[in-house]
Amino acid sequence: MRIGEFSRRTGVSERLLRYYEEQGLLHPQRRSSGYREYREGDVAAVRQIRALLAAGLGTSLIAGVLPCMREDGDHLVPTCAEMLDDLHEARDRMTRAIDELRSSRDKLDAVIASAPLLAEVS
């Protein structure tokens, strides 16, 4: 199928589909005219890409782990043991970012909590 139909089937814009291709996430065949030709399996690949993006992974990591994923209902299941280290590392980075945000929020809460004292001083 050509990119317009593929976009309608996946709900992903043509521009984003081209970006996925640039990032090595999709590999459509090319017709002699140069038009992209997507296969039925590419629809599932886009679902997996969207799920991994929603899970917070970047496109470079997704390019590496996508070949080792399969769908099991609503879940993705890793099929290559060697990619688990990459997934754990990505999760650890997220955890550190969450911890830093919580710390920042706590500091901001302390600043906000001190505001009523300013009203009494004025």
Coordinates of C-alpha atoms in Angstrom, one line a residue:
M1 CA 0.0 0.0 0.0
R2 CA 1.2 3.5 -0.6
I3 CA 1.9 6.1 2.1
G4 CA -1.5 7.8 2.0
E5 CA -3.4 4.6 2.6
F6 CA -0.8 3.4 5.2
S7 CA -1.2 6.7 7.0
R8 CA -5.0 6.3 7.2
R9 CA -4.6 2.6 8.3
T10 CA -2.2 3.4 11.1
G11 CA -3.5 6.9 12.1
V12 CA 0.1 8.2 11.8
S13 CA 0.8 11.2 9.6
E14 CA 2.8 10.8 6.4
R15 CA 5.4 13.1 7.7
L16 CA 5.9 11.0 10.9
L17 CA 6.0 7.8 8.8
R18 CA 8.9 9.3 6.7
Y19 CA 10.6 10.2 10.0
Y20 CA 10.3 6.6 11.2
E21 CA 11.9 5.5 7.9
E22 CA 14.7 8.1 8.4
Q23 CA 15.3 6.7 11.9
G24 CA 15.5 3.1 10.6
L25 CA 12.3 2.0 12.2
L26 CA 10.4 1.3 9.0
H27 CA 11.8 -0.2 5.7
P28 CA 9.2 0.2 3.0
Q29 CA 10.0 -1.2 -0.4
R30 CA 10.3 1.3 -3.3
R31 CA 8.5 1.1 -6.6
S32 CA 10.4 1.9 -9.7
S33 CA 8.6 5.2 -9.6
G34 CA 10.2 5.9 -6.2
Y35 CA 6.9 5.6 -4.3
R36 CA 7.1 3.8 -1.0
E37 CA 5.3 0.5 -0.8
Y38 CA 4.2 -0.6 2.7
R39 CA 3.4 -4.2 3.6
E40 CA 0.7 -5.5 5.9
G41 CA 3.3 -6.3 8.5
D42 CA 4.4 -2.7 8.6
V43 CA 1.0 -1.8 10.2
A44 CA 2.0 -4.0 13.2
A45 CA 5.5 -2.4 13.2
V46 CA 3.9 1.1 13.5
R47 CA 1.8 -0.1 16.5
Q48 CA 4.9 -1.4 18.2
I49 CA 6.8 1.8 17.5
R50 CA 4.0 3.9 18.9
A51 CA 3.8 1.6 22.0
L52 CA 7.6 1.9 22.6
L53 CA 7.5 5.7 22.1
A54 CA 4.7 5.8 24.6
A55 CA 6.8 3.8 27.0
G56 CA 9.4 6.6 26.9
L57 CA 12.0 5.0 24.6
G58 CA 13.8 7.1 22.0
T59 CA 13.9 6.2 18.3
S60 CA 17.5 5.1 18.4
L61 CA 16.8 2.5 21.1
I62 CA 13.6 1.5 19.4
A63 CA 15.5 0.8 16.2
G64 CA 17.7 -1.7 18.1
V65 CA 14.9 -3.5 20.1
L66 CA 12.1 -3.5 17.5
P67 CA 13.3 -6.6 15.7
C68 CA 13.2 -8.4 19.1
M69 CA 9.6 -7.6 19.9
R70 CA 6.4 -9.4 19.3
E71 CA 2.8 -8.5 20.2
D72 CA 0.9 -10.5 22.8
G73 CA -2.6 -9.0 22.9
D74 CA -2.1 -5.4 24.2
H75 CA 1.4 -6.0 25.3
L76 CA 4.8 -6.2 23.7
V77 CA 7.0 -9.1 24.6
P78 CA 10.8 -9.0 24.2
T79 CA 12.1 -12.1 22.4
C80 CA 15.9 -11.4 22.6
A81 CA 17.5 -11.7 26.0
E82 CA 20.4 -9.4 25.0
M83 CA 18.1 -6.4 24.7
L84 CA 16.9 -6.6 28.3
D85 CA 20.0 -4.7 29.5
D86 CA 19.1 -1.8 27.2
L87 CA 15.5 -1.8 28.5
H88 CA 16.7 -1.9 32.1
E89 CA 19.1 1.0 31.4
A90 CA 16.3 3.1 29.8
R91 CA 14.1 2.4 32.9
D92 CA 16.9 3.4 35.2
R93 CA 17.3 6.7 33.3
M94 CA 13.6 7.3 33.7
T95 CA 13.7 6.5 37.4
R96 CA 16.5 9.0 37.9
A97 CA 14.6 11.7 36.0
I98 CA 11.5 11.0 38.1
D99 CA 13.5 11.3 41.3
E100 CA 15.0 14.6 40.1
L101 CA 11.6 16.0 39.2
R102 CA 10.2 14.9 42.6
S103 CA 13.1 16.7 44.3
S104 CA 12.5 19.8 42.3
R105 CA 8.8 19.6 43.1
D106 CA 9.6 19.3 46.8
K107 CA 11.8 22.4 46.6
L108 CA 9.1 24.3 44.8
D109 CA 6.5 23.2 47.4
A110 CA 8.8 24.6 50.1
V111 CA 9.0 27.9 48.3
I112 CA 5.2 28.0 47.9
A113 CA 4.6 27.0 51.5
S114 CA 6.7 30.0 52.7
A115 CA 4.4 32.5 50.7
P116 CA 1.9 33.0 53.5
L117 CA 4.7 34.2 55.8
L118 CA 5.5 37.0 53.3
A119 CA 1.9 38.2 53.4
E120 CA 2.2 38.5 57.2
V121 CA 5.5 40.5 57.0
S122 CA 4.1 43.1 54.5

